[in-house]
mmCIF file of C-alpha atoms and ligand atoms in Angstrom:
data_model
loop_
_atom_site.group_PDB
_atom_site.id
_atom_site.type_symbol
_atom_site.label_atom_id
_atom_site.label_comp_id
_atom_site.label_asym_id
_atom_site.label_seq_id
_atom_site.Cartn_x
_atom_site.Cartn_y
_atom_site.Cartn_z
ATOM 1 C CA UNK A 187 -75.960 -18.796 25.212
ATOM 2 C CA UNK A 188 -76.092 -21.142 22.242
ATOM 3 C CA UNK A 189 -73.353 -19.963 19.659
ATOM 4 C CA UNK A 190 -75.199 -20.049 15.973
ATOM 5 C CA UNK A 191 -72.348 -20.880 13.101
ATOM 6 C CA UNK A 192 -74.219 -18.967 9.747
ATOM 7 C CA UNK A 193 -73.073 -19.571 6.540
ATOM 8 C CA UNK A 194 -71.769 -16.757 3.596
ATOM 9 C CA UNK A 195 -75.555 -16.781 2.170
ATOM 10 C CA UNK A 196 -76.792 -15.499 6.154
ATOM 11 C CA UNK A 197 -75.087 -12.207 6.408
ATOM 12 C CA UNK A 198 -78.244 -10.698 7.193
ATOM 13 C CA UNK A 199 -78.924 -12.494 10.338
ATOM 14 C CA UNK A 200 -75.468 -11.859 11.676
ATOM 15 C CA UNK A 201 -75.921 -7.941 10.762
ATOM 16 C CA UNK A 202 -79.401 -8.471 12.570
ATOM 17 C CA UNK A 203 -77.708 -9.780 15.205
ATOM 18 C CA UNK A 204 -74.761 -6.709 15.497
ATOM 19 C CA UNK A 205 -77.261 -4.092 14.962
ATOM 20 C CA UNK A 206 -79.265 -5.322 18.360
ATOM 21 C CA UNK A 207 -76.069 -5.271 20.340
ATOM 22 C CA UNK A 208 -74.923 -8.676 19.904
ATOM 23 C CA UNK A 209 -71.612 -10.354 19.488
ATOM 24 C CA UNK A 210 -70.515 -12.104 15.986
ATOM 25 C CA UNK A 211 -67.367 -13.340 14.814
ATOM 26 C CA UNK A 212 -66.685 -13.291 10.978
ATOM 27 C CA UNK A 213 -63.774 -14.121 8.931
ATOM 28 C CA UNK A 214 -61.334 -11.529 7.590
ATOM 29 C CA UNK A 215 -58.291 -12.174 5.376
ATOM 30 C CA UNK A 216 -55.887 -11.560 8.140
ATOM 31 C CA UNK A 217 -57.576 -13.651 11.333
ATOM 32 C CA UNK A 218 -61.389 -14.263 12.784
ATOM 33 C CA UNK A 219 -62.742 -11.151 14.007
ATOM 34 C CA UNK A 220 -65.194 -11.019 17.011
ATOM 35 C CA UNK A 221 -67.455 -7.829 15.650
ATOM 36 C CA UNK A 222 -69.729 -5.477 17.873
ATOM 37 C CA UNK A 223 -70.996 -2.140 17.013
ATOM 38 C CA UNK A 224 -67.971 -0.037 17.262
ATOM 39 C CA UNK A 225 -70.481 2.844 18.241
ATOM 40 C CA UNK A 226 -72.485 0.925 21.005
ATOM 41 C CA UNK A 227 -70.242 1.426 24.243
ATOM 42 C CA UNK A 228 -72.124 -1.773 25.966
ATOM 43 C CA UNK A 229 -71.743 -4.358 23.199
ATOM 44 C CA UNK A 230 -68.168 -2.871 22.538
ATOM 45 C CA UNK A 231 -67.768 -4.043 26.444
ATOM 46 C CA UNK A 232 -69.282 -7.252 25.904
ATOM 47 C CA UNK A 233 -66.394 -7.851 23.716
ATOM 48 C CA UNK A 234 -63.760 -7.805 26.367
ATOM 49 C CA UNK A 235 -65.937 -10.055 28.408
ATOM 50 C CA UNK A 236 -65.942 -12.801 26.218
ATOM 51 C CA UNK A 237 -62.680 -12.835 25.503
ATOM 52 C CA UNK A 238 -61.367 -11.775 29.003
ATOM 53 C CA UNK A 239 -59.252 -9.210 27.145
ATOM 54 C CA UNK A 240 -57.705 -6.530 29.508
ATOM 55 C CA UNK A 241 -60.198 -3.177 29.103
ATOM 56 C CA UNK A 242 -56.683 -1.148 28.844
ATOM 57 C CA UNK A 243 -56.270 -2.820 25.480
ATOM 58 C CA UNK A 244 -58.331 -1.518 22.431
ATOM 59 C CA UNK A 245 -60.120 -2.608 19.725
ATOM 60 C CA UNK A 246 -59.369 -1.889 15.769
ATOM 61 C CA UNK A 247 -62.735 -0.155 14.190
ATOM 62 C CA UNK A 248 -63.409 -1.813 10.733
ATOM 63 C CA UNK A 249 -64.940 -0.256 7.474
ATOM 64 C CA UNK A 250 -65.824 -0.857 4.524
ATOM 65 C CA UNK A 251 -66.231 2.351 2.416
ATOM 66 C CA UNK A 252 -63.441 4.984 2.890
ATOM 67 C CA UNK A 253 -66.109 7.656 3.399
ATOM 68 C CA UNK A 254 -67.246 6.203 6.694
ATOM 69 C CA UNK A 255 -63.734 6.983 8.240
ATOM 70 C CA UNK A 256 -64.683 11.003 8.132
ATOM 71 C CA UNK A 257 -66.306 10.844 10.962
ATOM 72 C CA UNK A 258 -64.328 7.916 13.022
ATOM 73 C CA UNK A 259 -61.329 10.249 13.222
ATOM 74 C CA UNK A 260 -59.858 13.957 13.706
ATOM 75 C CA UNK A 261 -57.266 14.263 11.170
ATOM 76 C CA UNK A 262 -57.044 11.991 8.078
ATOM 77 C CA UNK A 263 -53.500 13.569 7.268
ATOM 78 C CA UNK A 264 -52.126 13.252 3.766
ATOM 79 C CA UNK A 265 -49.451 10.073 4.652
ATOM 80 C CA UNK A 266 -53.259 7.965 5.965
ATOM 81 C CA UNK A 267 -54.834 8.928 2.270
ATOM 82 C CA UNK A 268 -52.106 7.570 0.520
ATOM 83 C CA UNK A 269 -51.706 4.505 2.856
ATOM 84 C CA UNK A 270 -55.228 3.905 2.586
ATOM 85 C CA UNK A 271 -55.169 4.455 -1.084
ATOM 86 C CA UNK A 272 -52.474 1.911 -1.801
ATOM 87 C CA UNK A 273 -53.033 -1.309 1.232
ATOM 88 C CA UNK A 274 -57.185 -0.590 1.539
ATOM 89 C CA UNK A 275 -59.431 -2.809 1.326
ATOM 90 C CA UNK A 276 -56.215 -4.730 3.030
ATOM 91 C CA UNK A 277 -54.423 -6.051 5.932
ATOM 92 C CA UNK A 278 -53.130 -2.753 7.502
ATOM 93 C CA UNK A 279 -54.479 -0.690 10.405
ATOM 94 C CA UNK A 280 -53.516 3.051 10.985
ATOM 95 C CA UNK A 281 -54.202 4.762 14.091
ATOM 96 C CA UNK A 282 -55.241 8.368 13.815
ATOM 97 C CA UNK A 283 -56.844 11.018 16.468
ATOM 98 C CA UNK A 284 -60.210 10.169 17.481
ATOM 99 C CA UNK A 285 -63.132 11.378 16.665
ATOM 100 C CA UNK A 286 -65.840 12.082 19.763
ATOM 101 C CA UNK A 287 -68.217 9.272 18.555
ATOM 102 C CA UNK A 288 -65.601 6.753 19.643
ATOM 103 C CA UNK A 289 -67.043 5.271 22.260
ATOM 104 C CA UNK A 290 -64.194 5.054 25.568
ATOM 105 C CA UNK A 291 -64.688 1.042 25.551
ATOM 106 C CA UNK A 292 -63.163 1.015 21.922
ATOM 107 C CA UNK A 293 -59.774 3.465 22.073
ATOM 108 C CA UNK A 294 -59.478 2.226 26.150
ATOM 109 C CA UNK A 295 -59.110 5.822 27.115
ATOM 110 C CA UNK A 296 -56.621 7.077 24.525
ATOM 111 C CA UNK A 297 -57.065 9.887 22.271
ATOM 112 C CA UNK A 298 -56.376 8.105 19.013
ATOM 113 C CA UNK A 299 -58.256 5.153 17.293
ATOM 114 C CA UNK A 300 -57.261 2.153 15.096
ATOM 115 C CA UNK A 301 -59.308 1.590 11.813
ATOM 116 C CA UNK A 302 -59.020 -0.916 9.401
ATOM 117 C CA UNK A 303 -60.459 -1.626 6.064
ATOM 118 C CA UNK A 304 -60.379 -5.147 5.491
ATOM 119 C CA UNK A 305 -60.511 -6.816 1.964
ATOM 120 C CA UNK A 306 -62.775 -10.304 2.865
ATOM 121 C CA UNK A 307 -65.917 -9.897 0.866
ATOM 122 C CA UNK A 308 -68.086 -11.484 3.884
ATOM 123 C CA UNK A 309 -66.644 -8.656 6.646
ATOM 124 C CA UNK A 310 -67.391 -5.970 4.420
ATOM 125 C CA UNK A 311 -70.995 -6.705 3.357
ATOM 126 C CA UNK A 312 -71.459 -7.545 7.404
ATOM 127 C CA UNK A 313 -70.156 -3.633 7.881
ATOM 128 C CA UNK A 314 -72.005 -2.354 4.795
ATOM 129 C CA UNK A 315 -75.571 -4.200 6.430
ATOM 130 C CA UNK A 316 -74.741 -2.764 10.373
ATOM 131 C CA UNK A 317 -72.064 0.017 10.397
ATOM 132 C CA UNK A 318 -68.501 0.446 11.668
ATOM 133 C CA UNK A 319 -67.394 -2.858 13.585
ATOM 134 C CA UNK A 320 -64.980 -2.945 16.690
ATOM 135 C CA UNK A 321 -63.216 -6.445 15.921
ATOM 136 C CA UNK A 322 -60.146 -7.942 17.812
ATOM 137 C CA UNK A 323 -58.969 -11.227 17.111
ATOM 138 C CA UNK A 324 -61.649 -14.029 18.092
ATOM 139 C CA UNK A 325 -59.568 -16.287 20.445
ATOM 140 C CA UNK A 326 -59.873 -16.498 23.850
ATOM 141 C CA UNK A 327 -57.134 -13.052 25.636
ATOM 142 C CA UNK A 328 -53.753 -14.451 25.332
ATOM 143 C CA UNK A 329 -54.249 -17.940 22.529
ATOM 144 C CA UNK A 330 -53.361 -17.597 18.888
ATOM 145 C CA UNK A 331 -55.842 -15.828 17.164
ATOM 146 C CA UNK A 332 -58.448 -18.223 14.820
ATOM 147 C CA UNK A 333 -57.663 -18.760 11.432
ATOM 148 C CA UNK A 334 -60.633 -20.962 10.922
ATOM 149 C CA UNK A 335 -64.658 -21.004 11.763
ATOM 150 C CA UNK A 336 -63.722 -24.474 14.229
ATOM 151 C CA UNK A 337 -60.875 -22.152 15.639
ATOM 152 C CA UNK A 338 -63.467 -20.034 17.205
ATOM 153 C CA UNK A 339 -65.735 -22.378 18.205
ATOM 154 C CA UNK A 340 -62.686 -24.165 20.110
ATOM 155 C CA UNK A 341 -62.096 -20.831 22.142
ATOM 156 C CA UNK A 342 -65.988 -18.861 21.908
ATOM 157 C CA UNK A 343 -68.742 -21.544 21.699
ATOM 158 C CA UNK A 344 -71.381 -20.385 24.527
ATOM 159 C CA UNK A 345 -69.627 -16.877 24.856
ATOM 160 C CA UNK A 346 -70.919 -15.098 21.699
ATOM 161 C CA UNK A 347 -74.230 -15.150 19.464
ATOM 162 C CA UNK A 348 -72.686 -16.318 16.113
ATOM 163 C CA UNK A 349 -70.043 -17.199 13.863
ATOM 164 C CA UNK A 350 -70.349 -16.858 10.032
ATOM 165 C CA UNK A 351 -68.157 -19.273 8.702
ATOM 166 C CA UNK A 352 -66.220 -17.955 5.383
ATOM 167 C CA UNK A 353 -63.428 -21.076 5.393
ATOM 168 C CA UNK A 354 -59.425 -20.755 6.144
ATOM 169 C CA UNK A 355 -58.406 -16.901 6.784
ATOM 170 C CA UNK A 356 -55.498 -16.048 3.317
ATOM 171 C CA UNK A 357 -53.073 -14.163 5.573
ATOM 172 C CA UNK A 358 -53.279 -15.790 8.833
ATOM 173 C CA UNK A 359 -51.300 -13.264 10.902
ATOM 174 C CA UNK A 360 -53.005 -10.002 11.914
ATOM 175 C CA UNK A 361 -52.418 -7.050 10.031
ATOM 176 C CA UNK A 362 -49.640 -4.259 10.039
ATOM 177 C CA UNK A 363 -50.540 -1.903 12.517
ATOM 178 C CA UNK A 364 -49.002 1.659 12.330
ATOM 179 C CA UNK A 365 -49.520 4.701 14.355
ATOM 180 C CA UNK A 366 -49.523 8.510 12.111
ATOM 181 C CA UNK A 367 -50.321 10.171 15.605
ATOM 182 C CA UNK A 368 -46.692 11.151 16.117
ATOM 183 C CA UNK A 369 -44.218 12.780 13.839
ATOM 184 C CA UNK A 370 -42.475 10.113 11.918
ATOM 185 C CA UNK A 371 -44.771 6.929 11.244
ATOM 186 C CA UNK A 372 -43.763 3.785 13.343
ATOM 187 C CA UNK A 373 -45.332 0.306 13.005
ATOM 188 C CA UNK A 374 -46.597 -1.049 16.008
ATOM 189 C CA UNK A 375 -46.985 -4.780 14.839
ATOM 190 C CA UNK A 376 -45.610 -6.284 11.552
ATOM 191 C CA UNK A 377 -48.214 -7.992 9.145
ATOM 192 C CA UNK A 378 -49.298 -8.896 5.824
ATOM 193 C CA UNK A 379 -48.424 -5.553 4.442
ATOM 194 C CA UNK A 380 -44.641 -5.346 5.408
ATOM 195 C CA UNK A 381 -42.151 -2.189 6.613
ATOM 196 C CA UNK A 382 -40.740 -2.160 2.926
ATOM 197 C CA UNK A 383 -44.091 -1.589 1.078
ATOM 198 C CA UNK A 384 -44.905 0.719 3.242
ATOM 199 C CA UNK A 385 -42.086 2.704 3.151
ATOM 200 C CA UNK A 386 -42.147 3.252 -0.947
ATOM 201 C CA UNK A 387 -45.478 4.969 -0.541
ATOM 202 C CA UNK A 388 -44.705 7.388 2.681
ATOM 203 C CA UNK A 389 -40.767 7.428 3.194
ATOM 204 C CA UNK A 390 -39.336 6.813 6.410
ATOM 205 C CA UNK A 391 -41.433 5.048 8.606
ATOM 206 C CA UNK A 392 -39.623 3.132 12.154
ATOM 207 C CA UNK A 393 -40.194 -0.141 13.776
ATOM 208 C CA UNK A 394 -41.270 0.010 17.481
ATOM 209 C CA UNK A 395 -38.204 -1.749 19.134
ATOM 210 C CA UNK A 396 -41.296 -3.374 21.132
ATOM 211 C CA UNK A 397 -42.222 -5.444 17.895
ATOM 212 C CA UNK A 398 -39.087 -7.506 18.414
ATOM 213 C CA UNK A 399 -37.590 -6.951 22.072
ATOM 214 C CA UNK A 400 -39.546 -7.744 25.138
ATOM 215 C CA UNK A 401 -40.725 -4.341 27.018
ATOM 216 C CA UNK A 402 -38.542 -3.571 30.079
ATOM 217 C CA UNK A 403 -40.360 -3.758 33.470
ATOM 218 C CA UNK A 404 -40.767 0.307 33.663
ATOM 219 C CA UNK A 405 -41.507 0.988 29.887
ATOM 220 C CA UNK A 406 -44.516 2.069 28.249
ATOM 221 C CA UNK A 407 -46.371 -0.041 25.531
ATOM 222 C CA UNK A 408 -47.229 2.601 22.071
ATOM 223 C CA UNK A 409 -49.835 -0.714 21.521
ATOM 224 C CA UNK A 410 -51.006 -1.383 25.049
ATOM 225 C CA UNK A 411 -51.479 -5.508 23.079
ATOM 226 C CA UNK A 412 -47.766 -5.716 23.111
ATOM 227 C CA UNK A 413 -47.443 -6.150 27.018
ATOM 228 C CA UNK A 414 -49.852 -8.760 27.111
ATOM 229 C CA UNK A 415 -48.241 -12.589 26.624
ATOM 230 C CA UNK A 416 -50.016 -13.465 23.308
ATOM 231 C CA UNK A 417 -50.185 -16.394 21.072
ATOM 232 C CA UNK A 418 -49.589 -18.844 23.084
ATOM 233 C CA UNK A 419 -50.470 -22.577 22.854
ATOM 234 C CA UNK A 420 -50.390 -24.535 25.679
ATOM 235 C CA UNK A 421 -47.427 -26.162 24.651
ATOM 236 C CA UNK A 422 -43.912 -25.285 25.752
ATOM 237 C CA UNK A 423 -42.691 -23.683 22.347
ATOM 238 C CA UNK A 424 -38.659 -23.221 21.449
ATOM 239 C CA UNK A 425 -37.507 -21.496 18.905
ATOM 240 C CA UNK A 426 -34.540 -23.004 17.126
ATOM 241 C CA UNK A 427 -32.201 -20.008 15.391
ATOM 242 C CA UNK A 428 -29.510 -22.470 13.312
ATOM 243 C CA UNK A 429 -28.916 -24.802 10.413
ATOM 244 C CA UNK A 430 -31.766 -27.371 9.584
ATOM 245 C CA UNK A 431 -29.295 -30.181 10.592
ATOM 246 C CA UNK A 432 -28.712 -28.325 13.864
ATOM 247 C CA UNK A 433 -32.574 -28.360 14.335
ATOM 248 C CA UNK A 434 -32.818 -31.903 13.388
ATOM 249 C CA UNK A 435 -30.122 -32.752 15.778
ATOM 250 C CA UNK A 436 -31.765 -30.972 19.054
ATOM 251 C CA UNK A 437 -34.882 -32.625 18.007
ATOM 252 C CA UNK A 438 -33.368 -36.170 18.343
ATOM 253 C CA UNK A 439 -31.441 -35.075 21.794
ATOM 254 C CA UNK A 440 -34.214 -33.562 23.427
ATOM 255 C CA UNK A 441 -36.043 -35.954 25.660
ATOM 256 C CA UNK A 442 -39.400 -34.881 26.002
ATOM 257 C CA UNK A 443 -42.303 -37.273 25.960
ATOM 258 C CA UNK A 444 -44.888 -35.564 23.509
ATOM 259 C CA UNK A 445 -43.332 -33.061 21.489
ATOM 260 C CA UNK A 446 -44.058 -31.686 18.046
ATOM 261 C CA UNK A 447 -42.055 -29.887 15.170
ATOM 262 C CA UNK A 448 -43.567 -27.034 13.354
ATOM 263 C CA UNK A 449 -40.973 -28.456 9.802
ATOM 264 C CA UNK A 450 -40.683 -27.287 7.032
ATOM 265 C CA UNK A 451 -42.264 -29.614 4.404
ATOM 266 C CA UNK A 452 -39.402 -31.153 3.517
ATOM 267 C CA UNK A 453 -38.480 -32.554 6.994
ATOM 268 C CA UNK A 454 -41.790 -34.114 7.487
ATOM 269 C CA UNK A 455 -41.013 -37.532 8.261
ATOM 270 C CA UNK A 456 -37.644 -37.220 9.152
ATOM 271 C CA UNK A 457 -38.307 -35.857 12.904
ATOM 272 C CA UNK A 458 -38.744 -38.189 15.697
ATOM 273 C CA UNK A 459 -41.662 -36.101 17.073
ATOM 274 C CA UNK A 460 -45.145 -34.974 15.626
ATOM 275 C CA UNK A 461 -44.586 -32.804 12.669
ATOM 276 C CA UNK A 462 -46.641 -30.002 11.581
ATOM 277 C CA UNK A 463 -45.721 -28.692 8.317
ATOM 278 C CA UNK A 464 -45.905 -24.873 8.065
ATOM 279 C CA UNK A 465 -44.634 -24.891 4.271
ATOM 280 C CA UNK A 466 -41.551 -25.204 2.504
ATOM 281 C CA UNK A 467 -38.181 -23.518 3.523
ATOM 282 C CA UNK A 468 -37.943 -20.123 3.029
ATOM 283 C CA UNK A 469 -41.285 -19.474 1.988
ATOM 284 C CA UNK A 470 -42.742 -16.884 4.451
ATOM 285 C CA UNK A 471 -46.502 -16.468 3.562
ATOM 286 C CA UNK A 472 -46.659 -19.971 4.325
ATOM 287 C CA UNK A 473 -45.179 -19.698 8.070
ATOM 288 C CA UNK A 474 -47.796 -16.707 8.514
ATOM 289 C CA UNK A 475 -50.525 -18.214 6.738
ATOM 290 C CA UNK A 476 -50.388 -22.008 8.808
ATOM 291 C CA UNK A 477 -48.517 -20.505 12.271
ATOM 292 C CA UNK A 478 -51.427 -20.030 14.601
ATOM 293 C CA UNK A 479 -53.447 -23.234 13.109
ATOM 294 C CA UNK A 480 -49.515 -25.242 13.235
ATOM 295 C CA UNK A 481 -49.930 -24.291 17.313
ATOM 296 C CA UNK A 482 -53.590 -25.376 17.799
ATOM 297 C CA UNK A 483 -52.551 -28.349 16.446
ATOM 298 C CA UNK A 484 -49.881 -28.972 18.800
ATOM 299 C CA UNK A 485 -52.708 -28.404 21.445
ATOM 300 C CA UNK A 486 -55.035 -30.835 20.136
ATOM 301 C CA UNK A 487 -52.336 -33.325 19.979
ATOM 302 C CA UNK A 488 -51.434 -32.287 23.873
ATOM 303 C CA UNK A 489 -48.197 -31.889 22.925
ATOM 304 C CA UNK A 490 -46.339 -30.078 25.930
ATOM 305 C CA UNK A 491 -42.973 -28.991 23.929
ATOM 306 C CA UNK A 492 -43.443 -27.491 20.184
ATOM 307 C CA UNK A 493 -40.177 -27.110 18.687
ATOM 308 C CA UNK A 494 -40.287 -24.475 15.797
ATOM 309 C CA UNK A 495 -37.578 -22.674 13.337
ATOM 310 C CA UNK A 496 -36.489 -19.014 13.505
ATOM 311 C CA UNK A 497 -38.125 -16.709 10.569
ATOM 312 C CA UNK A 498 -36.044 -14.198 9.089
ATOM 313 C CA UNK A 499 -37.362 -10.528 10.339
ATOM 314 C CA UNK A 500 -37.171 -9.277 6.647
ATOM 315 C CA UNK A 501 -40.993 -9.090 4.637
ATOM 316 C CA UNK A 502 -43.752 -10.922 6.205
ATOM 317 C CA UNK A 503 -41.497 -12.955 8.439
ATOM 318 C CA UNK A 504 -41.021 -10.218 10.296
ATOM 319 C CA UNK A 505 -44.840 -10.810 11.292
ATOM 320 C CA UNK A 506 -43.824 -14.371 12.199
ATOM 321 C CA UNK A 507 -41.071 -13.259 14.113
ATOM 322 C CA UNK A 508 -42.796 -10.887 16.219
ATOM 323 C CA UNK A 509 -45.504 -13.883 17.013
ATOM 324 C CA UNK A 510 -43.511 -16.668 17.550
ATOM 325 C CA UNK A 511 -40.857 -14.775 19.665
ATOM 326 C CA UNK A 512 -43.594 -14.128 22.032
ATOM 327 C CA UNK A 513 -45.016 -17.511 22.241
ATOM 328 C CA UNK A 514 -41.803 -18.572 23.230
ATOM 329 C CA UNK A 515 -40.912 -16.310 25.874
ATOM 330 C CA UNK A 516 -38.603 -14.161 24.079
ATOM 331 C CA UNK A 517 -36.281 -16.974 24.214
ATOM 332 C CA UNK A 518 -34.383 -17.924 21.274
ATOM 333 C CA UNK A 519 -32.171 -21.383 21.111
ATOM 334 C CA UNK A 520 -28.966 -20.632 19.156
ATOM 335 C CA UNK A 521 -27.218 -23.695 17.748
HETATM 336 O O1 LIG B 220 -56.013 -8.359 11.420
HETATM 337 C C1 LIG B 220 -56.406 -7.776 12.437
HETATM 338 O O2 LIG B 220 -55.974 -6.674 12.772
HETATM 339 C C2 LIG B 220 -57.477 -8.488 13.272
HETATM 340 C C3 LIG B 220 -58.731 -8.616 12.416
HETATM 341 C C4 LIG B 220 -59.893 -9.190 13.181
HETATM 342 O O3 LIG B 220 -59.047 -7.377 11.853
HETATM 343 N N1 LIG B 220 -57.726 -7.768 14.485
HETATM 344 C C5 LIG B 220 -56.842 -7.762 15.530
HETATM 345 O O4 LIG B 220 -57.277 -7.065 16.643
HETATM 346 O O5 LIG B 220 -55.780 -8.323 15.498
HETATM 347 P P1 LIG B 220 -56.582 -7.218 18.071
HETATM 348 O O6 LIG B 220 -57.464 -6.472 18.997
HETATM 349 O O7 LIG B 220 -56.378 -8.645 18.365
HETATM 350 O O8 LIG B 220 -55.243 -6.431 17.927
HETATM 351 C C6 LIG B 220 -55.239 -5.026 17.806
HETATM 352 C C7 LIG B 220 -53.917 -4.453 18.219
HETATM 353 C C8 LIG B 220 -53.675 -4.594 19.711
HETATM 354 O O9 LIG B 220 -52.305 -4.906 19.918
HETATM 355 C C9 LIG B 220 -54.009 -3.201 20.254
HETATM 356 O O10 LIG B 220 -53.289 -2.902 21.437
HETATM 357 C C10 LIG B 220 -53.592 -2.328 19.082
HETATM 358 O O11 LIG B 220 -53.915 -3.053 17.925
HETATM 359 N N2 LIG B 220 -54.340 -1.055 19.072
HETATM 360 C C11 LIG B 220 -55.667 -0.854 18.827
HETATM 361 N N3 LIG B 220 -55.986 0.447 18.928
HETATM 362 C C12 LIG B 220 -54.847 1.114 19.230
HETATM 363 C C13 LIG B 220 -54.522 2.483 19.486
HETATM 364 N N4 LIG B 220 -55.443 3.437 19.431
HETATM 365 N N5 LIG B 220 -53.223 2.789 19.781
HETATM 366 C C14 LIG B 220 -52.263 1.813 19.824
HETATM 367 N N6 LIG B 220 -52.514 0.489 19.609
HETATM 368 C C15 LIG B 220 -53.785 0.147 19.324
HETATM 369 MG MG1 LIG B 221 -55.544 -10.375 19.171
#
């Protein structure tokens, strides 16, 4: 299949191509999407093939009008309506009982469904033109998700019908996603809306331990994408918890042949290794927002270690956190 990379003015053709069953990836604020019909059960499927995405693991629907979620879901309890009417359009997803139109493909055989309303002007006019969209991230099961239009070519050229290219994603991690199926809300991964915001609009809401602790061998995943390694480059990647100089220090001890830095931008020449800036110290929205592109780059450059510094697990580093910790393994380095 030959992979067709539309432009903002061509939303049409990609909405064309959704509505006949067909596979298109389109930029959000948060990551690359890679959009079917979320009510055709076949091109929903088609999703998991191109990815090679585990079926067990299910798909966040999209919208773009809060008046199509009526019929998406159950219950749309009073905690979702103020969620939604705070973070929507935005980068949060809450999971709420399922509606019967949900095809099986989409909710993998649970009895709740994910739905998102995101706030990139080119993913809602593709929803408004061809319906609710099931979208996961665009990369290839298990890389870091695509933050760019060249991301997803890397990973989908030849496996999907288009990509509409709408430039760098803002966010760059994937959004919050919490559940409101059980009692007491619990977010399931951390993301551009963070625990704190959340809780000033709906009280107490938990963290799933999973979000920073790897699952134990006979435990249950609340997001079935939590089991799954994720966001991984090639590369070898360490996580360094400890001063800068201490960071600096393993850097220049370490004796691996090609190895690259994900530095703040104040260490950038001052590593003896390749070094990818992810912004300056202490500035989270810039770890999220250059993370996953940081770690292609350490691809490209076939770097095999990538040595990288430990976010704080307060705001959106949390996010970071909970990305990076799996890309390395769950491993920390403490200097
Ligand atoms: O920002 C985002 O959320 C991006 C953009 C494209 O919208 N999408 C995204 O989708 O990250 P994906 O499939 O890569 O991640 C969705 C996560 C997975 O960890 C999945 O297991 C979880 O949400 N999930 C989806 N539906 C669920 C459900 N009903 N119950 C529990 N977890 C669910
Ligand atoms: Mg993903």
């Amino acid at each position: 299949m030959n992979t067709l990379i539309l432009n903002e003015r061509q939303i049409d053709t990609a909405a064309a191509i959704i509505r006949k069953g067909g596979l298109v990836s389109m930029p959000t604020e948060t990551v690359y999407g890679l959009a079917a019909d979320a009510l055709n059960g076949k091109a929903v499927a088609d999703i998991f093939k191109a990815k090679g995405r585990p079926m067990d693991n299910p798909l966040i629907v999209h919208i773009a009008d809060i008046s199509q979620i009526y019929s998406l879901v159950r219950e749309f309890p009073d905690n979702a309506v103020k969620l939604a009417e705070t973070f929507w359009p935005g980068p949060l997803t809450i999971i709420l009982p399922k509606s019967d139109r949900i095809p099986d493909e989409v909710s993998a055989g649970l009895d709740t469904v994910a739905i998102r309303f995101p706030l990139h002007p080119v993913a809602q006019k593709l929803i408004m033109l061809s319906g609710p969209l099931a979208a996961p991230s665009a990369n290839l099961s298990g890389s870091p998700s695509p933050t760019s239009a060249a991301h997803v070519i890397s990973d989908m050229n030849g496996r999907i019908d288009a990509v509409i290219d709408g430039g760098d994603c803002e966010v760059g991690v994937e959004s919050t996603v919490i559940t409101l199926a059980d009692e007491i809300p619990r977010i399931l991964r951390p993301g551009g809306i963070t625990a704190e915001q959340i809780r000033q609009v709906i009280g107490e809401t938990l963290i799933d331990k999973a979000v920073t602790e790897p699952l134990g061998k006979n435990e249950a995943a609340a997001s079935p994408g939590m089991k799954y390694k994720h966001y991984s480059p090639k590369a070898n990647v360490i996580l360094i918890d400890g001063s800068d100089e201490a960071f600096a220090d393993y850097i220049c001890h370490a004796k691996d042949d090609k190895s690259a830095a994900l530095c703040y931008n104040e260490e950038k020449e001052t590593l003896p290794c390749l070094c990818i800036p992810i912004g300056a110290k202490g500035d989270d929205l810039a770890y999220a927002h250059n993370l996953f592109a940081a770690l292609r780059k350490a691809d490209e450059n076939e770097c095999t270690v990538v040595y990288a510094h430990c976010p704080t697990k307060e705001g959106v580093g949390l996010a970071v956190y909970n990305r990076i910790v799996r890309a390395a393994g769950f491993e920390i380095v403490r200097l």
